[in-house]
Amino acid sequence: MSDRPLLLVSNDDGVDAPGIVALRSALASFADVYTVAPQTEQSAKSHSITLHHPLRFHEVEEHVWAVDGTPADCVYVAFFLKDLLPRRPDMVVSGINHGPNLGNDVHYSGTVAAAREGALRGVRSIAFSNSSSDMEGAAQYAKRFCRQLLETTTPAGQAVLLNVNFPSKPPKGVRATRLGLRLYSDDVEVRDDPRGRHYLWIGGPGGATSEPVEGADTEALEEGYISVTPLSIEATQPDHLGVAAYVAGRKDAP
């Protein structure tokens, strides 16, 4: 058995996307890399999993499999399909996504969801997204970050989950950040198909603006830095336990 770390790689752009190809090539210099990724693009699929129809999968090349499902499906399959991986991975790595995943985007992102699925399984995980087209350059940074995460002694409890974004120009440096806030022109447009039937198109014009948040990932990218943001898989909001207690009928709740 190899004494090199075993890394599970996935994404939401598809198994043949330039970002994942560059990523697994860079990581292979120090690790055993196994890729299980969507057959086709699955952007904005968030953490959905497929329960109501069968999943097809096939081997693309040695240690690379394509699944006709979501990013979360792919990581789930890799963990639980017997003998797909030689052992439990040391890390789940997702990306490199074409385009950023900043602020509240992480709730919709399939890229982040693939990493989150790894963290839910107790494995340290990291997601990469790139605002530029330089996937090779981003992959070299990603290799460094993955090695450093493997070497880090992480706190006890939930697995570490990091979200990394690369700026649109060569980075000035790296910042540890918090999530910012992205604002979109949200809209639902009603259109007619060629047969006169109505359909909906969700989302307004492309592009987003950012609310100013000190120390945020959005701020870091706007200033030309790589952002490294720790995410939580703990969904409980402790500040609202009093509200929950009142709704539940506790008379002594605030």
Tab-separated table of C-alpha atoms in Angstrom:
chain	number	residue	atom	x	y	z
A	1	MET	CA	0.000	0.000	0.000
A	2	SER	CA	1.243	3.477	-0.896
A	3	ASP	CA	2.470	5.681	1.945
A	4	ARG	CA	1.484	8.797	-0.002
A	5	PRO	CA	-1.684	10.638	1.047
A	6	LEU	CA	-4.853	9.653	-0.797
A	7	LEU	CA	-6.834	12.602	-2.159
A	8	LEU	CA	-10.376	12.360	-3.525
A	9	VAL	CA	-10.984	15.027	-6.186
A	10	SER	CA	-14.360	16.184	-7.469
A	11	ASN	CA	-15.986	19.342	-8.871
A	12	ASP	CA	-19.196	20.694	-10.404
A	13	ASP	CA	-17.889	21.704	-13.852
A	14	GLY	CA	-17.585	18.116	-15.054
A	15	VAL	CA	-14.949	15.420	-15.085
A	16	ASP	CA	-13.127	16.825	-18.138
A	17	ALA	CA	-13.190	20.524	-17.159
A	18	PRO	CA	-9.811	22.301	-17.399
A	19	GLY	CA	-9.819	23.158	-13.692
A	20	ILE	CA	-10.113	19.586	-12.443
A	21	VAL	CA	-7.610	18.314	-15.002
A	22	ALA	CA	-5.043	20.894	-13.854
A	23	LEU	CA	-5.836	20.186	-10.200
A	24	ARG	CA	-5.415	16.427	-10.278
A	25	SER	CA	-2.210	16.772	-12.317
A	26	ALA	CA	-0.703	19.139	-9.734
A	27	LEU	CA	-1.770	17.028	-6.753
A	28	ALA	CA	-0.371	13.847	-8.313
A	29	SER	CA	3.140	15.169	-7.667
A	30	PHE	CA	2.836	14.289	-3.963
A	31	ALA	CA	-0.356	12.230	-3.507
A	32	ASP	CA	-2.366	9.325	-4.871
A	33	VAL	CA	-5.236	11.099	-6.614
A	34	TYR	CA	-8.629	9.513	-7.291
A	35	THR	CA	-11.219	11.530	-9.201
A	36	VAL	CA	-14.970	10.953	-8.994
A	37	ALA	CA	-16.727	13.849	-10.699
A	38	PRO	CA	-19.950	14.662	-12.566
A	39	GLN	CA	-20.287	13.495	-16.157
A	40	THR	CA	-21.635	16.937	-17.127
A	41	GLU	CA	-21.700	20.407	-15.605
A	42	GLN	CA	-23.645	20.576	-12.329
A	43	SER	CA	-23.163	24.206	-11.330
A	44	ALA	CA	-25.483	25.648	-8.645
A	45	LYS	CA	-26.751	22.176	-7.686
A	46	SER	CA	-25.801	22.919	-4.082
A	47	HIS	CA	-25.841	19.812	-1.849
A	48	SER	CA	-28.585	17.892	-3.651
A	49	ILE	CA	-28.311	14.116	-3.909
A	50	THR	CA	-30.117	11.819	-6.336
A	51	LEU	CA	-32.704	9.562	-4.724
A	52	HIS	CA	-35.376	9.000	-7.364
A	53	HIS	CA	-33.540	7.667	-10.405
A	54	PRO	CA	-30.509	5.431	-10.903
A	55	LEU	CA	-27.019	6.825	-11.331
A	56	ARG	CA	-24.822	5.701	-14.200
A	57	PHE	CA	-21.050	5.763	-13.862
A	58	HIS	CA	-18.035	4.696	-15.867
A	59	GLU	CA	-14.257	4.768	-15.671
A	60	VAL	CA	-12.786	7.515	-17.857
A	61	GLU	CA	-9.195	6.471	-17.269
A	62	GLU	CA	-7.225	4.928	-14.450
A	63	HIS	CA	-8.355	6.428	-11.123
A	64	VAL	CA	-10.868	8.738	-12.850
A	65	TRP	CA	-14.624	8.018	-12.792
A	66	ALA	CA	-17.588	9.973	-14.154
A	67	VAL	CA	-21.012	9.854	-12.478
A	68	ASP	CA	-24.165	11.260	-14.079
A	69	GLY	CA	-25.164	12.939	-10.823
A	70	THR	CA	-24.460	15.934	-8.634
A	71	PRO	CA	-21.176	16.821	-6.920
A	72	ALA	CA	-22.513	15.516	-3.594
A	73	ASP	CA	-23.551	12.284	-5.357
A	74	CYS	CA	-19.997	11.846	-6.612
A	75	VAL	CA	-18.360	12.172	-3.208
A	76	TYR	CA	-21.017	9.943	-1.622
A	77	VAL	CA	-20.398	7.270	-4.282
A	78	ALA	CA	-16.642	7.488	-3.754
A	79	PHE	CA	-17.015	6.923	-0.012
A	80	PHE	CA	-19.526	4.106	-0.138
A	81	LEU	CA	-19.148	2.197	-3.415
A	82	LYS	CA	-17.137	-0.808	-2.340
A	83	ASP	CA	-13.562	-0.984	-3.658
A	84	LEU	CA	-13.775	2.255	-5.658
A	85	LEU	CA	-11.113	3.739	-3.386
A	86	PRO	CA	-8.353	1.597	-1.881
A	87	ARG	CA	-8.950	3.198	1.535
A	88	ARG	CA	-10.595	6.183	3.186
A	89	PRO	CA	-9.264	9.421	1.668
A	90	ASP	CA	-7.053	11.718	3.689
A	91	MET	CA	-8.669	14.760	2.081
A	92	VAL	CA	-11.475	15.721	-0.295
A	93	VAL	CA	-10.502	18.406	-2.818
A	94	SER	CA	-13.076	20.117	-5.044
A	95	GLY	CA	-12.501	22.316	-8.109
A	96	ILE	CA	-10.919	24.184	-9.577
A	97	ASN	CA	-14.198	25.892	-10.404
A	98	HIS	CA	-14.397	28.275	-13.360
A	99	GLY	CA	-15.674	31.393	-11.617
A	100	PRO	CA	-15.738	32.504	-7.975
A	101	ASN	CA	-17.747	31.076	-5.081
A	102	LEU	CA	-17.826	33.942	-2.603
A	103	GLY	CA	-20.015	34.969	0.300
A	104	ASN	CA	-23.544	33.593	0.164
A	105	ASP	CA	-22.703	31.816	-3.116
A	106	VAL	CA	-21.422	28.925	-1.002
A	107	HIS	CA	-25.015	27.891	-0.226
A	108	TYR	CA	-25.726	27.298	-3.928
A	109	SER	CA	-22.314	26.093	-5.043
A	110	GLY	CA	-21.832	22.518	-6.195
A	111	THR	CA	-18.080	23.016	-5.866
A	112	VAL	CA	-18.390	23.798	-2.172
A	113	ALA	CA	-20.978	21.021	-1.721
A	114	ALA	CA	-18.537	18.362	-2.921
A	115	ALA	CA	-16.048	19.487	-0.274
A	116	ARG	CA	-18.792	19.800	2.328
A	117	GLU	CA	-19.858	16.191	1.698
A	118	GLY	CA	-16.314	15.138	2.561
A	119	ALA	CA	-16.369	17.201	5.756
A	120	LEU	CA	-19.715	15.652	6.711
A	121	ARG	CA	-17.951	12.286	6.484
A	122	GLY	CA	-15.264	13.468	8.899
A	123	VAL	CA	-12.524	14.150	6.318
A	124	ARG	CA	-10.753	17.490	6.040
A	125	SER	CA	-11.869	19.115	2.795
A	126	ILE	CA	-11.102	22.120	0.622
A	127	ALA	CA	-12.837	23.772	-2.355
A	128	PHE	CA	-11.104	25.908	-4.993
A	129	SER	CA	-12.658	28.497	-7.321
A	130	ASN	CA	-10.901	30.741	-9.804
A	131	SER	CA	-11.935	34.140	-11.178
A	132	SER	CA	-9.299	33.928	-13.914
A	133	SER	CA	-8.680	31.439	-16.720
A	134	ASP	CA	-5.215	30.519	-15.400
A	135	MET	CA	-6.011	27.060	-14.052
A	136	GLU	CA	-2.405	25.878	-14.129
A	137	GLY	CA	-1.269	28.737	-11.917
A	138	ALA	CA	-4.188	28.234	-9.533
A	139	ALA	CA	-3.432	24.509	-9.387
A	140	GLN	CA	0.090	25.197	-8.148
A	141	TYR	CA	-1.298	27.297	-5.302
A	142	ALA	CA	-3.899	24.592	-4.644
A	143	LYS	CA	-1.141	21.988	-4.349
A	144	ARG	CA	0.610	24.111	-1.738
A	145	PHE	CA	-2.582	24.715	0.233
A	146	CYS	CA	-3.489	21.012	0.203
A	147	ARG	CA	-0.065	20.005	1.471
A	148	GLN	CA	-0.263	22.579	4.244
A	149	LEU	CA	-3.757	21.435	5.231
A	150	LEU	CA	-2.550	17.833	5.409
A	151	GLU	CA	0.316	18.910	7.669
A	152	THR	CA	-1.896	21.012	9.958
A	153	THR	CA	-3.067	19.694	13.318
A	154	THR	CA	-6.772	20.464	13.186
A	155	PRO	CA	-9.052	21.080	16.198
A	156	ALA	CA	-11.046	18.174	17.590
A	157	GLY	CA	-14.661	17.935	16.482
A	158	GLN	CA	-16.025	18.594	13.017
A	159	ALA	CA	-13.680	18.212	10.073
A	160	VAL	CA	-12.032	21.337	8.678
A	161	LEU	CA	-13.758	22.728	5.575
A	162	LEU	CA	-12.018	25.522	3.631
A	163	ASN	CA	-13.244	27.577	0.691
A	164	VAL	CA	-10.487	29.128	-1.445
A	165	ASN	CA	-10.978	31.746	-4.164
A	166	PHE	CA	-8.384	33.034	-6.634
A	167	PRO	CA	-8.590	36.614	-7.980
A	168	SER	CA	-8.900	37.570	-11.644
A	169	LYS	CA	-5.278	38.766	-11.839
A	170	PRO	CA	-2.000	37.316	-10.507
A	171	PRO	CA	-2.450	37.354	-6.725
A	172	LYS	CA	-0.702	39.827	-4.466
A	173	GLY	CA	-0.797	37.340	-1.597
A	174	VAL	CA	-3.111	35.214	0.527
A	175	ARG	CA	-5.571	36.211	3.256
A	176	ALA	CA	-7.536	34.187	5.789
A	177	THR	CA	-11.057	35.584	5.461
A	178	ARG	CA	-14.698	35.319	6.457
A	179	LEU	CA	-17.672	35.080	4.110
A	180	GLY	CA	-18.803	38.331	2.565
A	181	LEU	CA	-22.145	39.203	1.008
A	182	ARG	CA	-22.832	39.035	-2.719
A	183	LEU	CA	-25.798	40.905	-4.200
A	184	TYR	CA	-27.490	39.879	-7.444
A	185	SER	CA	-30.245	41.377	-9.584
A	186	ASP	CA	-32.747	38.684	-8.605
A	187	ASP	CA	-35.732	38.236	-10.881
A	188	VAL	CA	-38.101	35.676	-12.371
A	189	GLU	CA	-38.965	36.238	-16.022
A	190	VAL	CA	-41.936	34.620	-17.762
A	191	ARG	CA	-41.343	33.680	-21.394
A	192	ASP	CA	-43.153	31.726	-24.096
A	193	ASP	CA	-41.756	28.719	-25.923
A	194	PRO	CA	-42.309	28.248	-29.699
A	195	ARG	CA	-45.617	26.488	-28.975
A	196	GLY	CA	-46.930	29.357	-26.896
A	197	ARG	CA	-46.506	27.709	-23.509
A	198	HIS	CA	-45.190	29.713	-20.558
A	199	TYR	CA	-41.898	28.933	-18.876
A	200	LEU	CA	-39.845	30.634	-16.181
A	201	TRP	CA	-36.269	31.907	-16.317
A	202	ILE	CA	-34.834	32.368	-12.831
A	203	GLY	CA	-32.213	35.018	-12.105
A	204	GLY	CA	-31.702	38.554	-13.320
A	205	PRO	CA	-28.863	39.970	-15.440
A	206	GLY	CA	-25.452	38.448	-14.831
A	207	GLY	CA	-22.872	39.863	-12.473
A	208	ALA	CA	-22.873	40.647	-8.785
A	209	THR	CA	-21.865	43.404	-6.402
A	210	SER	CA	-20.554	43.017	-2.872
A	211	GLU	CA	-21.538	44.609	0.404
A	212	PRO	CA	-18.487	46.037	2.247
A	213	VAL	CA	-17.583	43.553	4.989
A	214	GLU	CA	-14.232	43.954	6.745
A	215	GLY	CA	-12.037	40.883	6.391
A	216	ALA	CA	-14.380	39.239	3.871
A	217	ASP	CA	-13.495	36.976	0.961
A	218	THR	CA	-15.186	39.450	-1.392
A	219	GLU	CA	-12.940	42.247	-0.117
A	220	ALA	CA	-9.797	40.112	-0.504
A	221	LEU	CA	-10.548	39.254	-4.128
A	222	GLU	CA	-11.434	42.818	-5.034
A	223	GLU	CA	-8.032	43.863	-3.672
A	224	GLY	CA	-6.215	41.120	-5.603
A	225	TYR	CA	-5.640	38.520	-2.872
A	226	ILE	CA	-6.435	34.823	-2.610
A	227	SER	CA	-9.057	34.227	0.070
A	228	VAL	CA	-9.039	31.183	2.365
A	229	THR	CA	-12.306	30.955	4.313
A	230	PRO	CA	-13.167	28.345	6.960
A	231	LEU	CA	-16.756	27.089	6.702
A	232	SER	CA	-18.873	25.308	9.294
A	233	ILE	CA	-21.048	22.242	8.854
A	234	GLU	CA	-22.761	23.029	12.161
A	235	ALA	CA	-26.123	24.485	11.119
A	236	THR	CA	-27.510	25.305	14.572
A	237	GLN	CA	-27.748	29.038	15.350
A	238	PRO	CA	-27.152	29.211	19.120
A	239	ASP	CA	-28.187	32.883	19.315
A	240	HIS	CA	-31.735	31.850	18.363
A	241	LEU	CA	-32.210	29.051	20.907
A	242	GLY	CA	-34.329	31.415	23.001
A	243	VAL	CA	-36.616	32.049	20.013
A	244	ALA	CA	-36.924	28.296	19.442
A	245	ALA	CA	-37.753	27.758	23.113
A	246	TYR	CA	-40.483	30.420	22.984
A	247	VAL	CA	-41.987	28.932	19.818
A	248	ALA	CA	-41.857	25.507	21.478
A	249	GLY	CA	-43.967	26.882	24.322
A	250	ARG	CA	-41.487	27.375	27.148
A	251	LYS	CA	-42.943	30.036	29.434
A	252	ASP	CA	-39.528	30.979	30.808
A	253	ALA	CA	-38.057	31.677	27.371
A	254	PRO	CA	-36.918	35.273	26.740
